[in-house]
PDB file of C-alpha atoms in Angstrom:
ATOM      1  CA  ASN A  64       9.870 -53.428  14.426  1.00  0.00           C
ATOM      2  CA  THR A  65       8.148 -56.717  15.681  1.00  0.00           C
ATOM      3  CA  TRP A  66       5.715 -56.951  18.840  1.00  0.00           C
ATOM      4  CA  LEU A  67       7.995 -60.246  18.870  1.00  0.00           C
ATOM      5  CA  THR A  68      10.248 -59.273  21.444  1.00  0.00           C
ATOM      6  CA  PRO A  69      13.320 -61.303  22.688  1.00  0.00           C
ATOM      7  CA  HIS A  70      11.555 -60.645  26.268  1.00  0.00           C
ATOM      8  CA  LEU A  71       8.381 -61.836  24.794  1.00  0.00           C
ATOM      9  CA  ALA A  72      10.035 -65.330  22.122  1.00  0.00           C
ATOM     10  CA  ARG A  73      11.880 -65.793  25.509  1.00  0.00           C
ATOM     11  CA  SER A  74       8.163 -65.958  28.054  1.00  0.00           C
ATOM     12  CA  TYR A  75       6.612 -68.250  25.337  1.00  0.00           C
ATOM     13  CA  GLU A  76       9.102 -71.199  25.705  1.00  0.00           C
ATOM     14  CA  ARG A  77       8.912 -71.164  29.404  1.00  0.00           C
ATOM     15  CA  MET A  78       5.565 -71.050  28.708  1.00  0.00           C
ATOM     16  CA  PHE A  79       5.778 -73.849  26.220  1.00  0.00           C
ATOM     17  CA  GLU A  80       8.278 -76.070  28.733  1.00  0.00           C
ATOM     18  CA  LEU A  81       5.193 -75.770  31.801  1.00  0.00           C
ATOM     19  CA  GLY A  82       2.969 -76.920  29.197  1.00  0.00           C
ATOM     20  CA  PHE A  83       0.732 -73.641  28.625  1.00  0.00           C
ATOM     21  CA  ALA A  84       1.797 -72.539  24.323  1.00  0.00           C
ATOM     22  CA  HIS A  85       1.237 -75.077  22.092  1.00  0.00           C
ATOM     23  CA  SER A  86       1.900 -74.576  17.733  1.00  0.00           C
ATOM     24  CA  VAL A  87       0.885 -76.207  15.000  1.00  0.00           C
ATOM     25  CA  GLU A  88       3.223 -76.550  12.580  1.00  0.00           C
ATOM     26  CA  VAL A  89       1.958 -77.470   8.743  1.00  0.00           C
ATOM     27  CA  TRP A  90       5.313 -78.477   6.555  1.00  0.00           C
ATOM     28  CA  HIS A  91       5.685 -79.220   2.783  1.00  0.00           C
ATOM     29  CA  GLU A  92       8.919 -81.309   1.392  1.00  0.00           C
ATOM     30  CA  GLY A  93      10.918 -80.770   5.285  1.00  0.00           C
ATOM     31  CA  GLU A  94       9.864 -77.051   5.636  1.00  0.00           C
ATOM     32  CA  LEU A  95       7.948 -75.657   7.916  1.00  0.00           C
ATOM     33  CA  ALA A  96       4.860 -73.717   5.255  1.00  0.00           C
ATOM     34  CA  GLY A  97       3.531 -71.750   8.607  1.00  0.00           C
ATOM     35  CA  GLY A  98       1.446 -72.185  11.722  1.00  0.00           C
ATOM     36  CA  THR A  99       0.404 -70.857  14.425  1.00  0.00           C
ATOM     37  CA  TYR A 100       0.360 -70.861  18.072  1.00  0.00           C
ATOM     38  CA  GLY A 101      -1.558 -70.096  22.033  1.00  0.00           C
ATOM     39  CA  VAL A 102      -2.059 -70.288  25.355  1.00  0.00           C
ATOM     40  CA  ALA A 103      -3.166 -72.771  26.741  1.00  0.00           C
ATOM     41  CA  MET A 104      -4.893 -73.159  30.447  1.00  0.00           C
ATOM     42  CA  GLY A 105      -8.522 -75.899  31.914  1.00  0.00           C
ATOM     43  CA  GLY A 106     -10.321 -75.386  28.861  1.00  0.00           C
ATOM     44  CA  LEU A 107      -9.126 -72.292  27.040  1.00  0.00           C
ATOM     45  CA  PHE A 108      -7.137 -72.118  24.467  1.00  0.00           C
ATOM     46  CA  ALA A 109      -5.983 -68.900  23.035  1.00  0.00           C
ATOM     47  CA  ALA A 110      -4.622 -68.454  19.970  1.00  0.00           C
ATOM     48  CA  GLU A 111      -1.720 -65.698  19.662  1.00  0.00           C
ATOM     49  CA  SER A 112      -0.737 -65.706  15.791  1.00  0.00           C
ATOM     50  CA  MET A 113      -0.363 -67.177  12.859  1.00  0.00           C
ATOM     51  CA  PHE A 114       2.113 -66.559   9.998  1.00  0.00           C
ATOM     52  CA  HIS A 115       2.895 -68.883   6.323  1.00  0.00           C
ATOM     53  CA  TYR A 116       5.979 -69.152   4.031  1.00  0.00           C
ATOM     54  CA  ILE A 117       3.206 -70.716   2.103  1.00  0.00           C
ATOM     55  CA  ARG A 118       0.079 -69.453   1.249  1.00  0.00           C
ATOM     56  CA  ASP A 119      -2.914 -70.398   2.930  1.00  0.00           C
ATOM     57  CA  ALA A 120      -0.829 -72.999   5.571  1.00  0.00           C
ATOM     58  CA  SER A 121      -1.774 -70.698   8.528  1.00  0.00           C
ATOM     59  CA  LYS A 122      -4.944 -71.288   7.023  1.00  0.00           C
ATOM     60  CA  VAL A 123      -4.457 -74.904   6.860  1.00  0.00           C
ATOM     61  CA  ALA A 124      -3.224 -75.192  10.491  1.00  0.00           C
ATOM     62  CA  LEU A 125      -6.195 -73.207  11.961  1.00  0.00           C
ATOM     63  CA  VAL A 126      -8.344 -75.894  10.149  1.00  0.00           C
ATOM     64  CA  ALA A 127      -6.286 -78.724  12.048  1.00  0.00           C
ATOM     65  CA  LEU A 128      -6.045 -76.265  15.896  1.00  0.00           C
ATOM     66  CA  HIS A 129     -10.164 -76.495  15.583  1.00  0.00           C
ATOM     67  CA  ARG A 130     -10.367 -80.254  14.749  1.00  0.00           C
ATOM     68  CA  HIS A 131      -8.160 -80.632  17.804  1.00  0.00           C
ATOM     69  CA  LEU A 132      -9.517 -78.221  20.266  1.00  0.00           C
ATOM     70  CA  ILE A 133     -13.815 -79.687  19.459  1.00  0.00           C
ATOM     71  CA  ALA A 134     -11.662 -83.551  19.732  1.00  0.00           C
ATOM     72  CA  ARG A 135      -9.847 -82.358  23.005  1.00  0.00           C
ATOM     73  CA  GLY A 136     -13.398 -80.984  25.288  1.00  0.00           C
ATOM     74  CA  TYR A 137     -12.098 -77.670  24.591  1.00  0.00           C
ATOM     75  CA  ALA A 138     -14.795 -74.936  25.592  1.00  0.00           C
ATOM     76  CA  ILE A 139     -13.477 -71.477  24.255  1.00  0.00           C
ATOM     77  CA  TRP A 140     -10.946 -71.140  21.543  1.00  0.00           C
ATOM     78  CA  ASP A 141     -10.353 -66.675  21.915  1.00  0.00           C
ATOM     79  CA  ILE A 142      -9.131 -66.243  18.677  1.00  0.00           C
ATOM     80  CA  GLN A 143      -9.231 -62.233  18.720  1.00  0.00           C
ATOM     81  CA  GLN A 144     -10.211 -61.354  16.077  1.00  0.00           C
ATOM     82  CA  LEU A 145     -13.340 -62.678  13.940  1.00  0.00           C
ATOM     83  CA  THR A 146     -12.772 -63.272  10.459  1.00  0.00           C
ATOM     84  CA  SER A 147     -14.122 -64.797   7.118  1.00  0.00           C
ATOM     85  CA  HIS A 148     -12.063 -68.001   7.608  1.00  0.00           C
ATOM     86  CA  THR A 149     -12.095 -68.438  11.392  1.00  0.00           C
ATOM     87  CA  GLU A 150     -16.243 -67.394  10.746  1.00  0.00           C
ATOM     88  CA  SER A 151     -16.470 -70.416   8.672  1.00  0.00           C
ATOM     89  CA  LEU A 152     -15.339 -72.652  11.142  1.00  0.00           C
ATOM     90  CA  GLY A 153     -18.039 -71.272  13.638  1.00  0.00           C
ATOM     91  CA  ALA A 154     -16.096 -68.408  15.369  1.00  0.00           C
ATOM     92  CA  ARG A 155     -18.172 -65.978  16.281  1.00  0.00           C
ATOM     93  CA  ASN A 156     -18.414 -62.523  18.625  1.00  0.00           C
ATOM     94  CA  ILE A 157     -19.602 -62.937  22.013  1.00  0.00           C
ATOM     95  CA  PRO A 158     -20.538 -60.343  24.978  1.00  0.00           C
ATOM     96  CA  ARG A 159     -17.968 -59.369  26.989  1.00  0.00           C
ATOM     97  CA  ARG A 160     -20.437 -61.066  29.990  1.00  0.00           C
ATOM     98  CA  GLU A 161     -20.620 -63.965  28.191  1.00  0.00           C
ATOM     99  CA  TYR A 162     -17.575 -64.839  27.885  1.00  0.00           C
ATOM    100  CA  LEU A 163     -16.485 -63.718  31.211  1.00  0.00           C
ATOM    101  CA  GLN A 164     -18.925 -66.201  32.750  1.00  0.00           C
ATOM    102  CA  ARG A 165     -17.787 -68.678  29.648  1.00  0.00           C
ATOM    103  CA  LEU A 166     -13.752 -68.525  31.129  1.00  0.00           C
ATOM    104  CA  SER A 167     -14.667 -68.899  34.604  1.00  0.00           C
ATOM    105  CA  VAL A 168     -16.282 -72.409  33.664  1.00  0.00           C
ATOM    106  CA  ALA A 169     -13.802 -73.283  30.847  1.00  0.00           C
ATOM    107  CA  LEU A 170     -10.486 -72.243  33.297  1.00  0.00           C
ATOM    108  CA  GLN A 171     -12.405 -75.004  36.138  1.00  0.00           C
ATOM    109  CA  MET A 172     -12.212 -77.822  33.241  1.00  0.00           C
ATOM    110  CA  GLN A 173      -9.241 -80.638  32.987  1.00  0.00           C
ATOM    111  CA  VAL A 174      -8.948 -80.748  29.556  1.00  0.00           C
ATOM    112  CA  ALA A 175      -5.066 -81.511  27.670  1.00  0.00           C
ATOM    113  CA  PHE A 176      -3.415 -79.991  24.742  1.00  0.00           C
ATOM    114  CA  GLY A 177      -1.487 -83.211  24.288  1.00  0.00           C
ATOM    115  CA  THR A 178      -0.451 -85.489  27.177  1.00  0.00           C
ATOM    116  CA  ARG A 179      -0.312 -82.748  30.346  1.00  0.00           C
ATOM    117  CA  LEU A 180      -3.807 -82.158  32.128  1.00  0.00           C
ATOM    118  CA  GLN A 181      -4.050 -78.095  31.594  1.00  0.00           C
ATOM    119  CA  SER A 182      -4.853 -76.523  35.034  1.00  0.00           C
TER     120      SER A 182
END
């Protein structure tokens, strides 16, 4: 009863191997406490989901991801759904037309999430 099917998990594993999928993890005393993950293409990072085993650990991951994306020069961080927490980080809804214009530019950017360029 989850949307995270075996096929989707395998797809994300393959995207990770190709350098497109990334995760930000929060660890506490050697145990995974929470995190977030998504896909990077050009100057776009599309966040897919977040999770936590310890309260607010996913929020810590979002703050770390936010700082990382700014430092790396990403043009769009698509969070899919605006929340009060993401709004406090500067997120906002934009009209579809504006999003598509920004996306067109972002996908042409040479931006690296880690050591490999996303193109």
